[in-house]
mmCIF file of C-alpha atoms in Angstrom:
data_model
loop_
_atom_site.group_PDB
_atom_site.id
_atom_site.type_symbol
_atom_site.label_atom_id
_atom_site.label_comp_id
_atom_site.label_asym_id
_atom_site.label_seq_id
_atom_site.Cartn_x
_atom_site.Cartn_y
_atom_site.Cartn_z
ATOM 1 C CA UNK A 1 53.207 118.442 65.017
ATOM 2 C CA UNK A 2 51.342 116.667 67.846
ATOM 3 C CA UNK A 3 51.841 113.362 66.043
ATOM 4 C CA UNK A 4 55.617 113.953 65.976
ATOM 5 C CA UNK A 5 55.783 114.822 69.672
ATOM 6 C CA UNK A 6 53.776 111.779 70.822
ATOM 7 C CA UNK A 7 55.161 109.172 68.441
ATOM 8 C CA UNK A 8 56.519 106.173 70.307
ATOM 9 C CA UNK A 9 59.452 104.297 68.775
ATOM 10 C CA UNK A 10 61.508 101.291 69.958
ATOM 11 C CA UNK A 11 64.543 103.595 70.276
ATOM 12 C CA UNK A 12 62.639 106.008 72.526
ATOM 13 C CA UNK A 13 61.282 103.164 74.634
ATOM 14 C CA UNK A 14 64.783 101.659 75.014
ATOM 15 C CA UNK A 15 66.112 105.068 76.087
ATOM 16 C CA UNK A 16 63.375 105.387 78.717
ATOM 17 C CA UNK A 17 64.038 101.859 80.000
ATOM 18 C CA UNK A 18 67.774 102.511 80.283
ATOM 19 C CA UNK A 19 67.097 105.781 82.135
ATOM 20 C CA UNK A 20 64.802 103.978 84.571
ATOM 21 C CA UNK A 21 67.419 101.237 85.045
ATOM 22 C CA UNK A 22 70.084 103.853 85.763
ATOM 23 C CA UNK A 23 67.861 105.728 88.214
ATOM 24 C CA UNK A 24 66.822 102.496 89.931
ATOM 25 C CA UNK A 25 70.464 101.436 90.207
ATOM 26 C CA UNK A 26 71.370 104.756 91.836
ATOM 27 C CA UNK A 27 68.540 104.450 94.340
ATOM 28 C CA UNK A 28 69.564 100.861 95.073
ATOM 29 C CA UNK A 29 73.143 101.975 95.678
ATOM 30 C CA UNK A 30 72.013 104.772 97.997
ATOM 31 C CA UNK A 31 69.916 102.259 99.919
ATOM 32 C CA UNK A 32 72.846 99.837 100.120
ATOM 33 C CA UNK A 33 75.076 102.624 101.466
ATOM 34 C CA UNK A 34 72.578 103.486 104.182
ATOM 35 C CA UNK A 35 72.073 99.829 105.106
ATOM 36 C CA UNK A 36 75.853 99.429 105.306
ATOM 37 C CA UNK A 37 76.053 102.512 107.544
ATOM 38 C CA UNK A 38 73.490 101.066 109.953
ATOM 39 C CA UNK A 39 75.093 97.645 109.932
ATOM 40 C CA UNK A 40 78.363 99.233 111.078
ATOM 41 C CA UNK A 41 76.458 101.112 113.790
ATOM 42 C CA UNK A 42 74.816 97.901 114.942
ATOM 43 C CA UNK A 43 78.066 95.945 114.955
ATOM 44 C CA UNK A 44 79.684 98.568 117.202
ATOM 45 C CA UNK A 45 76.754 98.433 119.649
ATOM 46 C CA UNK A 46 76.255 94.681 119.832
ATOM 47 C CA UNK A 47 78.067 92.663 122.512
ATOM 48 C CA UNK A 48 80.888 90.428 121.371
ATOM 49 C CA UNK A 49 79.597 87.225 119.803
ATOM 50 C CA UNK A 50 76.066 88.532 119.127
ATOM 51 C CA UNK A 51 76.720 89.895 115.603
ATOM 52 C CA UNK A 52 75.896 86.800 113.501
ATOM 53 C CA UNK A 53 72.845 85.937 115.605
ATOM 54 C CA UNK A 54 71.522 89.491 115.285
ATOM 55 C CA UNK A 55 72.052 89.468 111.516
ATOM 56 C CA UNK A 56 70.077 86.270 111.068
ATOM 57 C CA UNK A 57 67.226 87.017 113.482
ATOM 58 C CA UNK A 58 66.784 90.762 112.972
ATOM 59 C CA UNK A 59 67.532 91.470 109.298
ATOM 60 C CA UNK A 60 67.841 87.991 107.707
ATOM 61 C CA UNK A 61 71.361 88.706 106.420
ATOM 62 C CA UNK A 62 74.295 86.379 106.134
ATOM 63 C CA UNK A 63 77.641 87.644 107.338
ATOM 64 C CA UNK A 64 78.891 87.670 103.725
ATOM 65 C CA UNK A 65 75.980 89.873 102.637
ATOM 66 C CA UNK A 66 76.485 92.231 105.568
ATOM 67 C CA UNK A 67 80.219 92.499 104.895
ATOM 68 C CA UNK A 68 79.514 93.436 101.266
ATOM 69 C CA UNK A 69 77.073 96.178 102.295
ATOM 70 C CA UNK A 70 79.518 97.575 104.858
ATOM 71 C CA UNK A 71 82.254 97.570 102.213
ATOM 72 C CA UNK A 72 79.928 99.558 99.939
ATOM 73 C CA UNK A 73 79.384 102.084 102.728
ATOM 74 C CA UNK A 74 83.131 102.308 103.451
ATOM 75 C CA UNK A 75 83.899 102.821 99.752
ATOM 76 C CA UNK A 76 81.138 105.212 98.743
ATOM 77 C CA UNK A 77 79.314 106.554 101.790
ATOM 78 C CA UNK A 78 81.724 106.952 104.682
ATOM 79 C CA UNK A 79 82.083 110.712 103.999
ATOM 80 C CA UNK A 80 78.314 111.285 103.800
ATOM 81 C CA UNK A 81 76.046 112.383 106.623
ATOM 82 C CA UNK A 82 73.001 110.221 107.397
ATOM 83 C CA UNK A 83 69.896 111.401 105.536
ATOM 84 C CA UNK A 84 67.081 113.193 107.326
ATOM 85 C CA UNK A 85 64.827 110.759 109.140
ATOM 86 C CA UNK A 86 67.588 108.202 109.755
ATOM 87 C CA UNK A 87 67.359 106.318 113.026
ATOM 88 C CA UNK A 88 70.211 107.224 115.383
ATOM 89 C CA UNK A 89 71.583 104.317 117.410
ATOM 90 C CA UNK A 90 71.245 106.517 120.495
ATOM 91 C CA UNK A 91 67.565 107.133 119.803
ATOM 92 C CA UNK A 92 66.321 103.578 120.291
ATOM 93 C CA UNK A 93 67.079 99.872 120.255
ATOM 94 C CA UNK A 94 68.302 98.099 117.146
ATOM 95 C CA UNK A 95 65.093 96.171 116.741
ATOM 96 C CA UNK A 96 62.765 99.144 117.209
ATOM 97 C CA UNK A 97 59.961 99.705 114.740
ATOM 98 C CA UNK A 98 61.041 103.209 113.662
ATOM 99 C CA UNK A 99 60.267 103.870 110.025
ATOM 100 C CA UNK A 100 62.477 105.471 107.394
ATOM 101 C CA UNK A 101 60.956 107.097 104.364
ATOM 102 C CA UNK A 102 61.961 105.554 101.005
ATOM 103 C CA UNK A 103 64.981 107.101 99.323
ATOM 104 C CA UNK A 104 64.054 108.900 96.119
ATOM 105 C CA UNK A 105 66.447 109.820 93.306
ATOM 106 C CA UNK A 106 66.339 113.494 94.423
ATOM 107 C CA UNK A 107 67.321 112.447 97.937
ATOM 108 C CA UNK A 108 70.159 110.364 96.513
ATOM 109 C CA UNK A 109 71.583 113.403 94.758
ATOM 110 C CA UNK A 110 71.152 115.637 97.817
ATOM 111 C CA UNK A 111 72.956 113.084 100.012
ATOM 112 C CA UNK A 112 75.997 113.225 97.746
ATOM 113 C CA UNK A 113 75.890 109.593 96.657
ATOM 114 C CA UNK A 114 78.429 108.722 93.939
ATOM 115 C CA UNK A 115 77.281 109.141 90.346
ATOM 116 C CA UNK A 116 77.014 105.435 89.584
ATOM 117 C CA UNK A 117 74.557 102.611 90.055
ATOM 118 C CA UNK A 118 74.649 99.580 92.324
ATOM 119 C CA UNK A 119 76.112 97.207 89.725
ATOM 120 C CA UNK A 120 78.858 99.676 88.812
ATOM 121 C CA UNK A 121 79.630 100.206 92.493
ATOM 122 C CA UNK A 122 80.074 96.468 93.023
ATOM 123 C CA UNK A 123 82.383 96.203 90.005
ATOM 124 C CA UNK A 124 84.505 99.111 91.222
ATOM 125 C CA UNK A 125 84.907 97.496 94.653
ATOM 126 C CA UNK A 126 87.369 95.139 92.983
ATOM 127 C CA UNK A 127 89.660 98.067 92.150
ATOM 128 C CA UNK A 128 92.156 99.603 94.567
ATOM 129 C CA UNK A 129 90.834 102.770 96.226
ATOM 130 C CA UNK A 130 93.186 105.187 94.462
ATOM 131 C CA UNK A 131 92.518 103.566 91.072
ATOM 132 C CA UNK A 132 88.773 103.463 91.829
ATOM 133 C CA UNK A 133 88.416 107.218 92.345
ATOM 134 C CA UNK A 134 90.602 107.886 89.335
ATOM 135 C CA UNK A 135 88.324 105.720 87.193
ATOM 136 C CA UNK A 136 85.224 107.427 88.585
ATOM 137 C CA UNK A 137 86.674 110.805 87.600
ATOM 138 C CA UNK A 138 87.907 109.746 84.169
ATOM 139 C CA UNK A 139 84.985 107.642 82.937
ATOM 140 C CA UNK A 140 81.502 108.770 81.930
ATOM 141 C CA UNK A 141 79.822 106.148 84.101
ATOM 142 C CA UNK A 142 76.266 107.297 83.379
ATOM 143 C CA UNK A 143 76.632 106.526 79.680
ATOM 144 C CA UNK A 144 78.599 103.274 80.121
ATOM 145 C CA UNK A 145 77.106 99.801 80.063
ATOM 146 C CA UNK A 146 78.123 97.176 82.585
ATOM 147 C CA UNK A 147 80.159 95.366 79.941
ATOM 148 C CA UNK A 148 81.972 98.555 78.974
ATOM 149 C CA UNK A 149 82.822 99.243 82.622
ATOM 150 C CA UNK A 150 84.055 95.663 83.103
ATOM 151 C CA UNK A 151 86.291 96.095 80.073
ATOM 152 C CA UNK A 152 87.633 99.434 81.340
ATOM 153 C CA UNK A 153 88.367 97.924 84.761
ATOM 154 C CA UNK A 154 90.092 94.924 83.177
ATOM 155 C CA UNK A 155 92.210 97.192 80.981
ATOM 156 C CA UNK A 156 93.176 99.300 84.014
ATOM 157 C CA UNK A 157 94.106 96.157 85.966
ATOM 158 C CA UNK A 158 96.164 94.942 83.010
ATOM 159 C CA UNK A 159 98.011 98.251 82.845
ATOM 160 C CA UNK A 160 98.618 98.116 86.612
ATOM 161 C CA UNK A 161 99.851 94.524 86.362
ATOM 162 C CA UNK A 162 102.227 95.415 83.520
ATOM 163 C CA UNK A 163 103.460 98.415 85.501
ATOM 164 C CA UNK A 164 104.045 96.289 88.600
ATOM 165 C CA UNK A 165 105.826 93.665 86.509
ATOM 166 C CA UNK A 166 108.042 96.345 84.951
ATOM 167 C CA UNK A 167 108.853 97.711 88.403
ATOM 168 C CA UNK A 168 109.663 94.205 89.637
ATOM 169 C CA UNK A 169 111.890 93.517 86.647
ATOM 170 C CA UNK A 170 113.596 96.876 87.123
ATOM 171 C CA UNK A 171 114.202 96.106 90.806
ATOM 172 C CA UNK A 172 115.636 92.690 89.930
ATOM 173 C CA UNK A 173 117.854 94.239 87.265
ATOM 174 C CA UNK A 174 119.015 96.890 89.717
ATOM 175 C CA UNK A 175 119.871 94.188 92.250
ATOM 176 C CA UNK A 176 121.812 92.260 89.608
ATOM 177 C CA UNK A 177 123.777 95.387 88.714
ATOM 178 C CA UNK A 178 124.466 96.114 92.386
ATOM 179 C CA UNK A 179 125.612 92.531 92.986
ATOM 180 C CA UNK A 180 127.923 92.706 89.985
ATOM 181 C CA UNK A 181 129.330 96.053 91.108
ATOM 182 C CA UNK A 182 129.881 94.629 94.582
ATOM 183 C CA UNK A 183 131.722 91.641 93.127
ATOM 184 C CA UNK A 184 133.863 93.912 90.930
ATOM 185 C CA UNK A 185 134.680 96.069 93.952
ATOM 186 C CA UNK A 186 135.634 93.012 95.992
ATOM 187 C CA UNK A 187 137.845 91.628 93.230
ATOM 188 C CA UNK A 188 139.457 95.044 92.784
ATOM 189 C CA UNK A 189 140.266 95.131 96.504
ATOM 190 C CA UNK A 190 141.765 91.651 96.296
ATOM 191 C CA UNK A 191 143.805 92.724 93.265
ATOM 192 C CA UNK A 192 145.047 95.816 95.099
ATOM 193 C CA UNK A 193 145.939 93.642 98.091
ATOM 194 C CA UNK A 194 147.967 91.308 95.892
ATOM 195 C CA UNK A 195 149.637 94.261 94.219
ATOM 196 C CA UNK A 196 150.567 95.751 97.590
ATOM 197 C CA UNK A 197 151.904 92.392 98.776
ATOM 198 C CA UNK A 198 153.904 92.049 95.577
ATOM 199 C CA UNK A 199 155.398 95.479 96.110
ATOM 200 C CA UNK A 200 156.230 94.569 99.714
ATOM 201 C CA UNK A 201 157.960 91.380 98.572
ATOM 202 C CA UNK A 202 159.794 93.429 95.957
ATOM 203 C CA UNK A 203 161.066 95.758 98.646
ATOM 204 C CA UNK A 204 162.127 92.784 100.742
ATOM 205 C CA UNK A 205 163.858 91.357 97.704
ATOM 206 C CA UNK A 206 165.730 94.612 97.220
ATOM 207 C CA UNK A 207 166.746 94.557 100.873
ATOM 208 C CA UNK A 208 167.897 90.957 100.523
ATOM 209 C CA UNK A 209 169.772 91.865 97.360
ATOM 210 C CA UNK A 210 171.460 94.707 99.227
ATOM 211 C CA UNK A 211 172.358 92.340 102.033
ATOM 212 C CA UNK A 212 173.776 89.864 99.538
ATOM 213 C CA UNK A 213 175.766 92.618 97.891
ATOM 214 C CA UNK A 214 177.094 93.694 101.248
ATOM 215 C CA UNK A 215 177.929 90.102 102.148
ATOM 216 C CA UNK A 216 179.719 89.704 98.831
ATOM 217 C CA UNK A 217 181.725 92.789 99.529
ATOM 218 C CA UNK A 218 182.451 91.577 103.058
ATOM 219 C CA UNK A 219 183.369 88.199 101.704
ATOM 220 C CA UNK A 220 185.725 89.745 99.189
ATOM 221 C CA UNK A 221 187.362 91.721 101.958
ATOM 222 C CA UNK A 222 187.585 88.706 104.239
ATOM 223 C CA UNK A 223 189.215 86.605 101.542
ATOM 224 C CA UNK A 224 192.261 88.736 101.718
ATOM 225 C CA UNK A 225 192.539 88.867 105.477
ATOM 226 C CA UNK A 226 191.113 85.642 106.898
ATOM 227 C CA UNK A 227 191.769 81.969 106.677
ATOM 228 C CA UNK A 228 190.055 79.554 104.313
ATOM 229 C CA UNK A 229 187.734 78.449 107.099
ATOM 230 C CA UNK A 230 186.521 81.972 107.739
ATOM 231 C CA UNK A 231 185.945 82.461 104.022
ATOM 232 C CA UNK A 232 183.939 79.241 103.882
ATOM 233 C CA UNK A 233 181.750 80.450 106.755
ATOM 234 C CA UNK A 234 181.081 83.670 104.876
ATOM 235 C CA UNK A 235 180.173 81.648 101.816
ATOM 236 C CA UNK A 236 177.649 79.701 103.842
ATOM 237 C CA UNK A 237 176.074 82.936 105.106
ATOM 238 C CA UNK A 238 175.804 84.122 101.550
ATOM 239 C CA UNK A 239 174.070 80.912 100.514
ATOM 240 C CA UNK A 240 171.615 81.255 103.419
ATOM 241 C CA UNK A 241 170.700 84.792 102.413
ATOM 242 C CA UNK A 242 170.308 83.741 98.796
ATOM 243 C CA UNK A 243 168.086 80.807 99.718
ATOM 244 C CA UNK A 244 165.985 83.044 101.948
ATOM 245 C CA UNK A 245 165.378 85.451 99.061
ATOM 246 C CA UNK A 246 164.438 82.543 96.828
ATOM 247 C CA UNK A 247 162.079 81.161 99.486
ATOM 248 C CA UNK A 248 160.350 84.538 99.813
ATOM 249 C CA UNK A 249 159.883 84.722 96.062
ATOM 250 C CA UNK A 250 158.464 81.214 95.926
ATOM 251 C CA UNK A 251 156.077 82.000 98.810
ATOM 252 C CA UNK A 252 154.812 85.070 96.979
ATOM 253 C CA UNK A 253 154.296 83.171 93.735
ATOM 254 C CA UNK A 254 152.489 80.393 95.598
ATOM 255 C CA UNK A 255 150.096 82.796 97.323
ATOM 256 C CA UNK A 256 149.445 84.580 94.015
ATOM 257 C CA UNK A 257 148.724 81.232 92.342
ATOM 258 C CA UNK A 258 146.271 80.235 95.105
ATOM 259 C CA UNK A 259 144.457 83.552 94.909
ATOM 260 C CA UNK A 260 144.256 83.465 91.111
ATOM 261 C CA UNK A 261 142.995 79.878 91.292
ATOM 262 C CA UNK A 262 140.212 80.962 93.641
ATOM 263 C CA UNK A 263 139.202 83.765 91.306
ATOM 264 C CA UNK A 264 139.295 81.349 88.366
ATOM 265 C CA UNK A 265 137.047 78.859 90.170
ATOM 266 C CA UNK A 266 134.592 81.625 91.093
ATOM 267 C CA UNK A 267 134.366 82.909 87.524
ATOM 268 C CA UNK A 268 133.946 79.347 86.187
ATOM 269 C CA UNK A 269 131.009 78.746 88.538
ATOM 270 C CA UNK A 270 129.409 81.990 87.394
ATOM 271 C CA UNK A 271 129.968 80.955 83.763
ATOM 272 C CA UNK A 272 128.699 77.368 84.173
ATOM 273 C CA UNK A 273 124.989 78.211 84.195
ATOM 274 C CA UNK A 274 125.190 80.381 81.083
ATOM 275 C CA UNK A 275 127.676 78.424 78.909
ATOM 276 C CA UNK A 276 127.820 74.830 80.204
ATOM 277 C CA UNK A 277 129.652 73.462 77.132
ATOM 278 C CA UNK A 278 132.398 76.098 77.282
ATOM 279 C CA UNK A 279 132.573 75.556 81.027
ATOM 280 C CA UNK A 280 133.236 71.824 80.527
ATOM 281 C CA UNK A 281 136.035 72.587 78.004
ATOM 282 C CA UNK A 282 137.871 74.921 80.364
ATOM 283 C CA UNK A 283 137.249 72.677 83.337
ATOM 284 C CA UNK A 284 138.922 69.766 81.518
ATOM 285 C CA UNK A 285 141.851 71.987 80.545
ATOM 286 C CA UNK A 286 142.351 73.111 84.118
ATOM 287 C CA UNK A 287 142.113 69.579 85.504
ATOM 288 C CA UNK A 288 144.571 68.362 82.851
ATOM 289 C CA UNK A 289 146.956 71.187 83.718
ATOM 290 C CA UNK A 290 146.743 70.511 87.443
ATOM 291 C CA UNK A 291 147.231 66.742 87.152
ATOM 292 C CA UNK A 292 149.467 66.180 84.156
ATOM 293 C CA UNK A 293 151.076 69.560 83.506
ATOM 294 C CA UNK A 294 152.111 70.213 87.091
ATOM 295 C CA UNK A 295 153.391 66.662 87.504
ATOM 296 C CA UNK A 296 155.603 67.035 84.417
ATOM 297 C CA UNK A 297 156.866 70.509 85.415
ATOM 298 C CA UNK A 298 157.686 69.755 89.043
#
């Protein structure tokens, strides 16, 4: 029985090593959080322009290294209270020799540090804050390897990218639909305007027709009671009224033709990008109609 309990195997040794690595990573993360906390304290206390000099002379950090540690504190430690024994910035100068006891794994847990190691924390910094906390809640980080976490993060980023792309495509489609609806509304208004104008011209035509009818009746009455000269004058008035009615009709047809031509040109331009060959066919037909057909008809 004692032999079974003390037997050492490669699997057992690997398990112990991985546990030590995990514990060491957690302690390293807790230390990084506390260093980041103190770096932020120091940066707030230092005069403007002294930050980089202080980093190099006092703690041998580059600005890039310090920024990374402060980001780790902002992401994982900003809600924590400083551990017991921490040096308060009000208690002494930044370069004082005050000592801080090493952070053990038990202290890490008591301080409420996140349940992940330093390497995992760095990987998760590349994820948006909302996604980061969601991943930390969903994934069993203690049992995951670095490669598995990298894969999970990449998959989450891929899903987010596909979602954003779908939203973008949906927004573009919505805009296309809105533009088309706006164009349809505009064309409908133009159509209604033409219809109203046509009805107005129709009413004017009816009025002119009534005038002509009245003039005809007057002319018929005048024929019996006036001289040939008076009758001729009435005939001229009748011709004037008739020509005016014809002119109004021609003006209406001309305006309708111009408007329809504009609509036709607009639709052809819209069609050109999608069906260039068909566009060329109809363009040639229209040009032929405008040059040859109209010349023969008029």
